[in-house]
Short mmCIF file of C-alpha atoms and ligand atoms in Angstrom, two decimals:
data_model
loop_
_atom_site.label_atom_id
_atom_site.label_comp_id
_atom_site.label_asym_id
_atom_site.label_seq_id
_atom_site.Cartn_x
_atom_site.Cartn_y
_atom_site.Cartn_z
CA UNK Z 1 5.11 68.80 -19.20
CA UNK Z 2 1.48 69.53 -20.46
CA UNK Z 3 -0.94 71.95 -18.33
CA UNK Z 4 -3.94 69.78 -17.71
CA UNK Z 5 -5.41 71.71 -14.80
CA UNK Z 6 -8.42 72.41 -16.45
CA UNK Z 7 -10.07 69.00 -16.08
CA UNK Z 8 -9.05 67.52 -13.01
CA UNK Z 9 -11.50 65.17 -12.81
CA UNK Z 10 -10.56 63.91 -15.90
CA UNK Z 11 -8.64 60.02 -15.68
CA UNK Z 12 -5.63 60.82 -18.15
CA UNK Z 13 -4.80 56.81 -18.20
CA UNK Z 14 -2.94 55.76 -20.88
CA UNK Z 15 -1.71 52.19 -22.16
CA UNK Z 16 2.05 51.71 -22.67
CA UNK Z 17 3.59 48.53 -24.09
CA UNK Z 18 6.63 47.89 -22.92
CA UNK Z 19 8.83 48.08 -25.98
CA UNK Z 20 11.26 45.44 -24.58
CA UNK Z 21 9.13 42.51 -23.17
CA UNK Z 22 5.55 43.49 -24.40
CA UNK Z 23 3.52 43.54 -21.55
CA UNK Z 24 1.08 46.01 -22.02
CA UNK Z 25 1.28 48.94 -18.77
CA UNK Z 26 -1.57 51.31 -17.61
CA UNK Z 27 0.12 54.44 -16.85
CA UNK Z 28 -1.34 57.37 -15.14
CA UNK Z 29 -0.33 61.30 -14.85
CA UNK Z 30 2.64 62.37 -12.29
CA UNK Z 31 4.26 59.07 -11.80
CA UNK Z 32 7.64 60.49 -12.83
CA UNK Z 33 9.80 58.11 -15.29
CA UNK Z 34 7.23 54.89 -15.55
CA UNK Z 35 8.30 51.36 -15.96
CA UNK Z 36 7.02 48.30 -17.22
CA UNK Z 37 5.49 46.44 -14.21
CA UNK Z 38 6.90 43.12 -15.43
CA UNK Z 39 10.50 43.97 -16.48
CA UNK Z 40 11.06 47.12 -14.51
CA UNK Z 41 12.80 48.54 -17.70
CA UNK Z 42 11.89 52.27 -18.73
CA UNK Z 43 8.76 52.69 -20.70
CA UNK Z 44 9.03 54.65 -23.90
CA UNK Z 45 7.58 54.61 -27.27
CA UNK Z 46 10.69 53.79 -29.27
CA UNK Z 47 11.03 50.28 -30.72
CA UNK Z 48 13.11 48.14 -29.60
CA UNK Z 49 14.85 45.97 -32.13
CA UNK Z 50 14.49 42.15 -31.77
CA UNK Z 51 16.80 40.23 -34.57
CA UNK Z 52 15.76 37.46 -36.89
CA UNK Z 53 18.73 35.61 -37.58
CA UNK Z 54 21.66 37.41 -36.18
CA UNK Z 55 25.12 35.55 -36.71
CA UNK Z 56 27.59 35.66 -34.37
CA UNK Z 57 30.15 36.39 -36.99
CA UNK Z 58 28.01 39.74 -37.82
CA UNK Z 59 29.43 41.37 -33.96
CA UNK Z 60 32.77 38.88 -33.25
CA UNK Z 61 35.18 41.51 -32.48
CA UNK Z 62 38.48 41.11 -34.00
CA UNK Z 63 40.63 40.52 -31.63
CA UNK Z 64 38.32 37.43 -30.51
CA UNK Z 65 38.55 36.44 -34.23
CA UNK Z 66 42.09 36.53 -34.40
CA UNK Z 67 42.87 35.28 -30.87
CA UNK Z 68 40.01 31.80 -31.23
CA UNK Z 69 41.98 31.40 -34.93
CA UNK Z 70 45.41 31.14 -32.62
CA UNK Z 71 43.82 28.78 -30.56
CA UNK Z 72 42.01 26.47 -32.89
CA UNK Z 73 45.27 26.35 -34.88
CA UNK Z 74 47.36 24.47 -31.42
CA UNK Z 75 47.42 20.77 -32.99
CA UNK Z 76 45.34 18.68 -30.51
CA UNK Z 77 43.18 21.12 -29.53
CA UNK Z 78 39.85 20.11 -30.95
CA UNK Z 79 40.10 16.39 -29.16
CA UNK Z 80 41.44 18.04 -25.50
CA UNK Z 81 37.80 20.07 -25.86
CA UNK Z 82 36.42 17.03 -26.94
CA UNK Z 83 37.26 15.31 -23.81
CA UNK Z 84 37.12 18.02 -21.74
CA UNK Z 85 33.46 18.29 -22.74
CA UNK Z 86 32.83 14.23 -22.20
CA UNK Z 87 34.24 14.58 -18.47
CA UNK Z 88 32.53 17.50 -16.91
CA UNK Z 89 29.07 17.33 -18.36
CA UNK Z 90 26.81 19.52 -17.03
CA UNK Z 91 25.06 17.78 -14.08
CA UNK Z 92 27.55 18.79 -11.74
CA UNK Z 93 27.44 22.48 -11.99
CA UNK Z 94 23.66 22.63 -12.29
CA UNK Z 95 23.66 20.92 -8.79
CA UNK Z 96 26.01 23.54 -7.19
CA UNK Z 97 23.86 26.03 -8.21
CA UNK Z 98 20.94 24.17 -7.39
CA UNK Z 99 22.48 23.75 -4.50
CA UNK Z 100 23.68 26.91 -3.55
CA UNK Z 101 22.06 29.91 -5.36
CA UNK Z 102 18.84 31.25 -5.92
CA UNK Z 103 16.99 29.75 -8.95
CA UNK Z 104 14.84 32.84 -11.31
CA UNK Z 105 11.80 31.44 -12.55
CA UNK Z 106 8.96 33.49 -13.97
CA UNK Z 107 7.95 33.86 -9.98
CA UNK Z 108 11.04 33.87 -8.23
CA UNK Z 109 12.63 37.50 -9.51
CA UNK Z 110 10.32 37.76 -12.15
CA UNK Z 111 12.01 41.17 -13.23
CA UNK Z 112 15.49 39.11 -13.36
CA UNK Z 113 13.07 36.19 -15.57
CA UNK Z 114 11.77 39.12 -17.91
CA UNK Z 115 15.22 40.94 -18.80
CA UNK Z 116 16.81 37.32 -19.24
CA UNK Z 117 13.78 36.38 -21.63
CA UNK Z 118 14.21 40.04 -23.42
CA UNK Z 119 18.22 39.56 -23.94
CA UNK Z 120 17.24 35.42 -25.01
CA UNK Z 121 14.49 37.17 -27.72
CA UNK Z 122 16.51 40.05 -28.94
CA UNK Z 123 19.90 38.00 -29.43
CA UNK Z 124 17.46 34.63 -30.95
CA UNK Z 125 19.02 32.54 -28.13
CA UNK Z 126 17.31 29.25 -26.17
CA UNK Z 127 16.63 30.37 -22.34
CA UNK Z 128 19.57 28.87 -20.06
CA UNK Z 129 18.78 28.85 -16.76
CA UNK Z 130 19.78 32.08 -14.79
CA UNK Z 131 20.83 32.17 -10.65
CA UNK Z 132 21.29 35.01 -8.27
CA UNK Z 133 24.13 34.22 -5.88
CA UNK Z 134 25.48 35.74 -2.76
CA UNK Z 135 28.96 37.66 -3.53
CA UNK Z 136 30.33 40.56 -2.12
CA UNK Z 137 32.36 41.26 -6.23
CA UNK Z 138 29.83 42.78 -8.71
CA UNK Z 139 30.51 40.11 -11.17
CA UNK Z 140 28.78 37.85 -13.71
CA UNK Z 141 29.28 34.80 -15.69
CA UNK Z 142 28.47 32.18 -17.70
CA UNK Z 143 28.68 28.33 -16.75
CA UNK Z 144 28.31 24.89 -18.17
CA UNK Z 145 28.80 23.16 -21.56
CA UNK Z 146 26.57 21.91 -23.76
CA UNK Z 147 23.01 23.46 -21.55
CA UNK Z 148 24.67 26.51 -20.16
CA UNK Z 149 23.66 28.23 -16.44
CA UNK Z 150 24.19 31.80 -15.78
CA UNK Z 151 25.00 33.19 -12.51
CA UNK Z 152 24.39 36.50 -11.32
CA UNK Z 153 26.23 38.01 -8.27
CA UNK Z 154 24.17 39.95 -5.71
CA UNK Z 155 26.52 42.83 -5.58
CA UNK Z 156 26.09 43.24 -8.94
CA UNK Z 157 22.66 43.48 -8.32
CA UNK Z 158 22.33 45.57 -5.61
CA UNK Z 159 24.66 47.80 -7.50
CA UNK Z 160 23.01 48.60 -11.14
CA UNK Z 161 20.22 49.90 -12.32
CA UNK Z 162 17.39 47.84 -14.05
CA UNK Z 163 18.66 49.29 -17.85
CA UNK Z 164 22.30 48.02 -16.52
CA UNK Z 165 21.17 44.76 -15.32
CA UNK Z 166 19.71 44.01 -18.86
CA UNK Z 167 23.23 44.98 -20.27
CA UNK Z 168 25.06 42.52 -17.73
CA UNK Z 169 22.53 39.53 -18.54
CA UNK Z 170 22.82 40.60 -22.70
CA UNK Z 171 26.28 40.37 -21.93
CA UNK Z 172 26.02 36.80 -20.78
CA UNK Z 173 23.96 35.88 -23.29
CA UNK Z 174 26.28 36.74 -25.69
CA UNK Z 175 28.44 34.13 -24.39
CA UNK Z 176 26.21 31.86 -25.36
CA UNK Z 177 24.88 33.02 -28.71
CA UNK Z 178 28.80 33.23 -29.71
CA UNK Z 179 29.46 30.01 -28.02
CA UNK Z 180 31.80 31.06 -26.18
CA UNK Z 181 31.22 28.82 -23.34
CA UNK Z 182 32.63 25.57 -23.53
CA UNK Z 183 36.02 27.49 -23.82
CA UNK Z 184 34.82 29.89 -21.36
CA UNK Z 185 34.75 26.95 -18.98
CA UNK Z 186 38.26 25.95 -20.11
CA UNK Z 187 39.37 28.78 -19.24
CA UNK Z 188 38.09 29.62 -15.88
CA UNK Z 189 39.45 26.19 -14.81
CA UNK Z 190 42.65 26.89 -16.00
CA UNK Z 191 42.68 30.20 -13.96
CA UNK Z 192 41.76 28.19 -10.70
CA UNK Z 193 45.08 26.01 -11.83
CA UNK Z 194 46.87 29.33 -11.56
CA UNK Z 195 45.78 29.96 -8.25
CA UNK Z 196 46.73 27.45 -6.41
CA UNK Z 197 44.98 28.79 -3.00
CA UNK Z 198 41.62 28.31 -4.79
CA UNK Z 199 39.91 24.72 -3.76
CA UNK Z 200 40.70 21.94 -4.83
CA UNK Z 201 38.14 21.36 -7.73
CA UNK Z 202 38.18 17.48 -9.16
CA UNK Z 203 38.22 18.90 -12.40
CA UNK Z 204 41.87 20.65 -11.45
CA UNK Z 205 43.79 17.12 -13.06
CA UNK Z 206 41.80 16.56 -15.52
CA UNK Z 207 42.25 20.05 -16.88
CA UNK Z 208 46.34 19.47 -16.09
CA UNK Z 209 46.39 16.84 -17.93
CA UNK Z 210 44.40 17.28 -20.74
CA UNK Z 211 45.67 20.67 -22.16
CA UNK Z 212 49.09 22.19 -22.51
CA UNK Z 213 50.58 24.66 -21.53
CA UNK Z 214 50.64 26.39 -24.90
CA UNK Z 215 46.90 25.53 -25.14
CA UNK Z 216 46.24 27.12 -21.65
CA UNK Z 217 48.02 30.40 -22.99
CA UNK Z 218 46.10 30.52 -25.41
CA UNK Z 219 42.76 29.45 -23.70
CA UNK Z 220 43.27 32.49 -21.11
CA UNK Z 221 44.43 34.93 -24.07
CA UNK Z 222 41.20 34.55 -26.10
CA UNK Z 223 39.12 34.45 -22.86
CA UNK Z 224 39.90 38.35 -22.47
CA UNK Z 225 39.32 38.97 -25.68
CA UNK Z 226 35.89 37.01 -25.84
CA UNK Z 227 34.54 40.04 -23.29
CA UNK Z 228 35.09 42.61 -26.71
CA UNK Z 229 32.30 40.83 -28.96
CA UNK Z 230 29.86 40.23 -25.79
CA UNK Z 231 29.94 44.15 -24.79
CA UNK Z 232 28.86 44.35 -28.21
CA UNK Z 233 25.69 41.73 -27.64
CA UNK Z 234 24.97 43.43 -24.94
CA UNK Z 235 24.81 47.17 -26.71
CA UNK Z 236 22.30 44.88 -29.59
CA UNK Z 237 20.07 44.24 -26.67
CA UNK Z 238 20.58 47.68 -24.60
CA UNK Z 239 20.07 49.63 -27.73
CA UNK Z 240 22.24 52.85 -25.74
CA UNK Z 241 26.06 52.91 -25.98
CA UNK Z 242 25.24 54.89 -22.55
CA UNK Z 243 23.94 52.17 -20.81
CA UNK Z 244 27.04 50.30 -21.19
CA UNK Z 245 29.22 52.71 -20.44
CA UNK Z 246 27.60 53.52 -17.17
CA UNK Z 247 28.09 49.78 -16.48
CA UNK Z 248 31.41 49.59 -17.20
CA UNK Z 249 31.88 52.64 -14.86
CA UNK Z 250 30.34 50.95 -12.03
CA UNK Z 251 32.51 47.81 -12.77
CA UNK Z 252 35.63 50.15 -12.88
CA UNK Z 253 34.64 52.66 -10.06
CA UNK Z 254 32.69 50.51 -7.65
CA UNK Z 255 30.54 51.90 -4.76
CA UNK Z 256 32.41 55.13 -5.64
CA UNK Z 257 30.99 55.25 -9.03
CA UNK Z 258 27.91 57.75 -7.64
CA UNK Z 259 30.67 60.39 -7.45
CA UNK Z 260 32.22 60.06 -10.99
CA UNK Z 261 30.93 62.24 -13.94
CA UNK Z 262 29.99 59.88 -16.27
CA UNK Z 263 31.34 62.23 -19.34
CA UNK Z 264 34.21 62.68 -17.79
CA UNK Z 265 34.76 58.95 -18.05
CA UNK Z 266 34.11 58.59 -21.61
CA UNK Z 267 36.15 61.25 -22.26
CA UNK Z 268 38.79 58.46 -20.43
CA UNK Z 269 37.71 55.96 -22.21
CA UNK Z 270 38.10 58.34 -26.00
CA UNK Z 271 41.51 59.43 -24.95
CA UNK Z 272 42.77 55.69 -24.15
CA UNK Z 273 42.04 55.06 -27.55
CA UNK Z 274 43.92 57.46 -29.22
CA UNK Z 275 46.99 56.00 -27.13
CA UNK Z 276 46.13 52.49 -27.81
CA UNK Z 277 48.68 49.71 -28.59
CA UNK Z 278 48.17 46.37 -28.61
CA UNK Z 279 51.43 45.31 -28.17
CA UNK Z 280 51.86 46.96 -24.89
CA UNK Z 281 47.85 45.68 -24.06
CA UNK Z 282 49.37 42.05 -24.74
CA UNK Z 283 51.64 42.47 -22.31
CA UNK Z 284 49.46 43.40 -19.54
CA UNK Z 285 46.98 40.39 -20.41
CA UNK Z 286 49.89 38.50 -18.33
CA UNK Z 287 49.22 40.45 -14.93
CA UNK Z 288 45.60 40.64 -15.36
CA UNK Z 289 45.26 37.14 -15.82
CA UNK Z 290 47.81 36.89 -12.58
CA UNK Z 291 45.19 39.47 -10.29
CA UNK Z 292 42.50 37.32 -11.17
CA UNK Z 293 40.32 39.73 -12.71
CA UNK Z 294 37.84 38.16 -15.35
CA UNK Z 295 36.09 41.24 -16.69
CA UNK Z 296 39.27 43.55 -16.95
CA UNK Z 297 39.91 46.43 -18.17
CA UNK Z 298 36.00 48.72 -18.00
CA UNK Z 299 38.54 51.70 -19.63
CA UNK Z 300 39.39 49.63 -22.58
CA UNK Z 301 35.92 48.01 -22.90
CA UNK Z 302 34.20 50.79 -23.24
CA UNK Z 303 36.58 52.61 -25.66
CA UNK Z 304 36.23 49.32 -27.82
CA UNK Z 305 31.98 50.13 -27.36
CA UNK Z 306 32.45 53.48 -28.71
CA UNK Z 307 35.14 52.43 -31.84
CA UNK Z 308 31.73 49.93 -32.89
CA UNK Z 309 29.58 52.99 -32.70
CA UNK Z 310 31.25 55.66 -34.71
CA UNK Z 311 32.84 52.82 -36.96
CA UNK Z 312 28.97 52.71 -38.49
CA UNK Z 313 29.07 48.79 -37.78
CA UNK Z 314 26.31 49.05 -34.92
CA UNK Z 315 24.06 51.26 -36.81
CA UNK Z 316 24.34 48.78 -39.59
CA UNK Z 317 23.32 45.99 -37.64
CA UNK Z 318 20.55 47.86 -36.27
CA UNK Z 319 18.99 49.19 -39.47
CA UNK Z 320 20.10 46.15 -41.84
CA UNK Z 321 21.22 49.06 -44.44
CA UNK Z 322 25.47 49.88 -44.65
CA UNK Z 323 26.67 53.37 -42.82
CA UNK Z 324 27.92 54.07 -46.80
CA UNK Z 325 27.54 53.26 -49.48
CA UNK Z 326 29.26 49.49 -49.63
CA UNK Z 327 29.01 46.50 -51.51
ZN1 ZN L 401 8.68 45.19 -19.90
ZN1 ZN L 402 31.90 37.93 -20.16
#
C-alpha cells in the first residue's frame, strides 16, 4: 500500500510470527498475501486464541445434548459400548491405515502436521495420529476408540484452501475433544449394516448382535447431530465464521463451488433458518441416513454456525466475558 520508492536499496524485511503455530517468518516487500512457511496459514498480526481449559459442555450444541441424553437413556446401552469397545480395540484400524494411507508426520506433509498440531493446541487435545487417503468424495473423519486416527480424503484436499483445511481437521478434532468417537464408530458400523452392498467387515455381527435396533436409531440420530457442536470446534480454532462457511459451500457445491457467490449462499443458509422446523428436519434424518451421506446437510450447518455467532455464545467463549450482562 505504502510508497517506498524512495529507497530502493533499502531491505524492508520484516519478522512475522505466525499467530497460529508460532514459527517465526521473514517476510519481504511485494510477496502479495504471505504465509507462514511451516503451516501455510495466512500471516497476520491478530492473535489467535488458544484455550486453557475449554469443556466440551461450553460448545455441545443442543440438539447433540438432547439427542446423546436419548441415547444414554436406552437401558443396556452403557454395557453394549462397553463391549463394543473390548472387541474392536484399536490395533486393527491403525493397521488399515498403516496399511493403506499416507501417514503425516512432522516430515511427511508437514503443513497437514502443523494445522493438526494448531487445532490439537487451540482445542487442549492429545495429538491422534492424522492420514491422507486416496478418495475421489471430499470427506473427513474420525476413527478408532480409545487412541483415535483421523483420516483425511485427498479430494478434500485438493479441494480447500489451507484456512479450510484447518477448519476440516478442527472439525475432527472436535470429535475427539467431545468424545464423540467411540459412538462415532458405533455409528458408522451401523451405517455399513444398512448397506448391505458395503464389504463384509468382521465387525458387521458383532455390531448385529450387540445393539438393538432402538439403540441403532438412536446411535445414527445423534451421529447427525454430533456434526452441530464440531462445526462449532472448528469456528474456536478458525476464529472466522467465513471460513466455515466457505467450507461448507465447497462440501455442498463441489467442484462447482468456484462459480457460487459465497454471499449469496449465506443469504441461503439465513433464510433456511427463518423456515426451520425440526420436526420436518427429523424426518429427513431417515433418507439422509438411507443416501449415505455422513456430513449432511452444508445449508443447515452453516445456518446453525451463524445462530452461535449472533446468539453472543461464540464471542463469549472467545473473550471469557458474557455478550450481556448475565449471571
Ligand atoms: Zn504457522
Ligand atoms: Zn464430523
Amino acid at each position: 500500500m505504502a510508497d517506498t520508492n524512495d529507497n530502493e536499496n533499502l531491505q524492508t524485511t520484516n519478522f512475522i510470527r505466525c499467530r497460529y503455530c508460532g514459527q517465526r517468518n521473514q517476510t519481504g516487500p511485494g510477496e502479495g498475501q504471505p504465509r507462514c512457511g511451516r503451516c501455510r496459514l495466512p500471516l497476520s498480526d491478530a492473535p489467535h486464541k488458544k484455550f486453557a481449559e475449554l469443556k466440551k459442555e461450553q460448545y455441545i450444541h443442543p440438539a447433540d445434548r438432547k439427542a446423546m441424553a436419548a441415547l444414554r437413556a436406552i437401558p443396556g446401552i452403557d454395557s453394549a459400548l462397553k463391549k463394543f469397545l473390548a472387541v474392536t480395540g484399536e490395533s486393527a484400524i491403525r493397521v488399515i491405515f498403516t496399511a493403506s494411507a499416507v501417514k503425516v508426520t512432522p516430515h511427511q506433509c508437514p503443513d497437514l502436521y502443523a494445522k493438526l498440531q494448531i487445532a490439537c493446541t487451540t482445542l487442549g487435545v492429545d495429538m491422534p495420529e492424522l492420514f491422507v487417503q486416496q478418495n475421489p468424495i471430499a470427506n473427513a473423519f474420525t476413527g478408532g476408540v480409545e487412541r483415535p486416527v483421523i483420516v483425511l480424503y485427498s479430494q478434500l484436499l485438493e479441494r480447500l484452501t489451507d484456512d479450510e483445511v484447518l477448519a476440516v481437521v478442527a472439525h475432527e478434532v472436535g470429535h475427539i475433544h467431545s468424545e464423540h468417537v467411540l459412538y462415532l464408530t458405533a455409528a458408522r458400523l451401523i451405517e455399513y449394516l444398512a448397506k448391505s452392498a458395503v464389504l463384509a467387515s468382521p465387525l458387521i455381527p458383532i455390531v448385529k448382535e450387540l445393539f438393538t435396533l432402538s439403540m441403532r436409531a438412536a446411535l445414527l440420530a445423534w451421529a447427525r447431530r454430533a456434526e452441530l457442536s464440531c462445526d462449532r470446534s472448528a469456528l474456536l480454532v478458525t476464529q472466522d465464521a467465513n471460513v466455515i462457511g466457505r467450507t461448507m459451500m465447497k462440501l455442498a457445491g463441489g467442484t462447482f463451488a468456484s462459480k457460487i457467490d459465497y454471499e449469496q449462499f449465506l443469504a441461503q443458509a439465513r433464510d433456511f433458518q427463518k423456515t426451520y422446523d425440526e420436526k420436518a428436519l427429523d424426518r429427513f434424518w431417515a433418507d439422509v441416513i438411507n443416501s449415505g451421506l455422513s456430513h449432511p446437510f452444508p445449508v443447515w450447518r452453516v445456518s446453525e454456525v451463524l445462530k452461535w455467532v449472533e446468539s453472543g455464545e461464540y464471542k463469549e467463549l472467545m473473550t471469557g466475558e458474557p455478550e450481556s450482562a448475565a449471571a
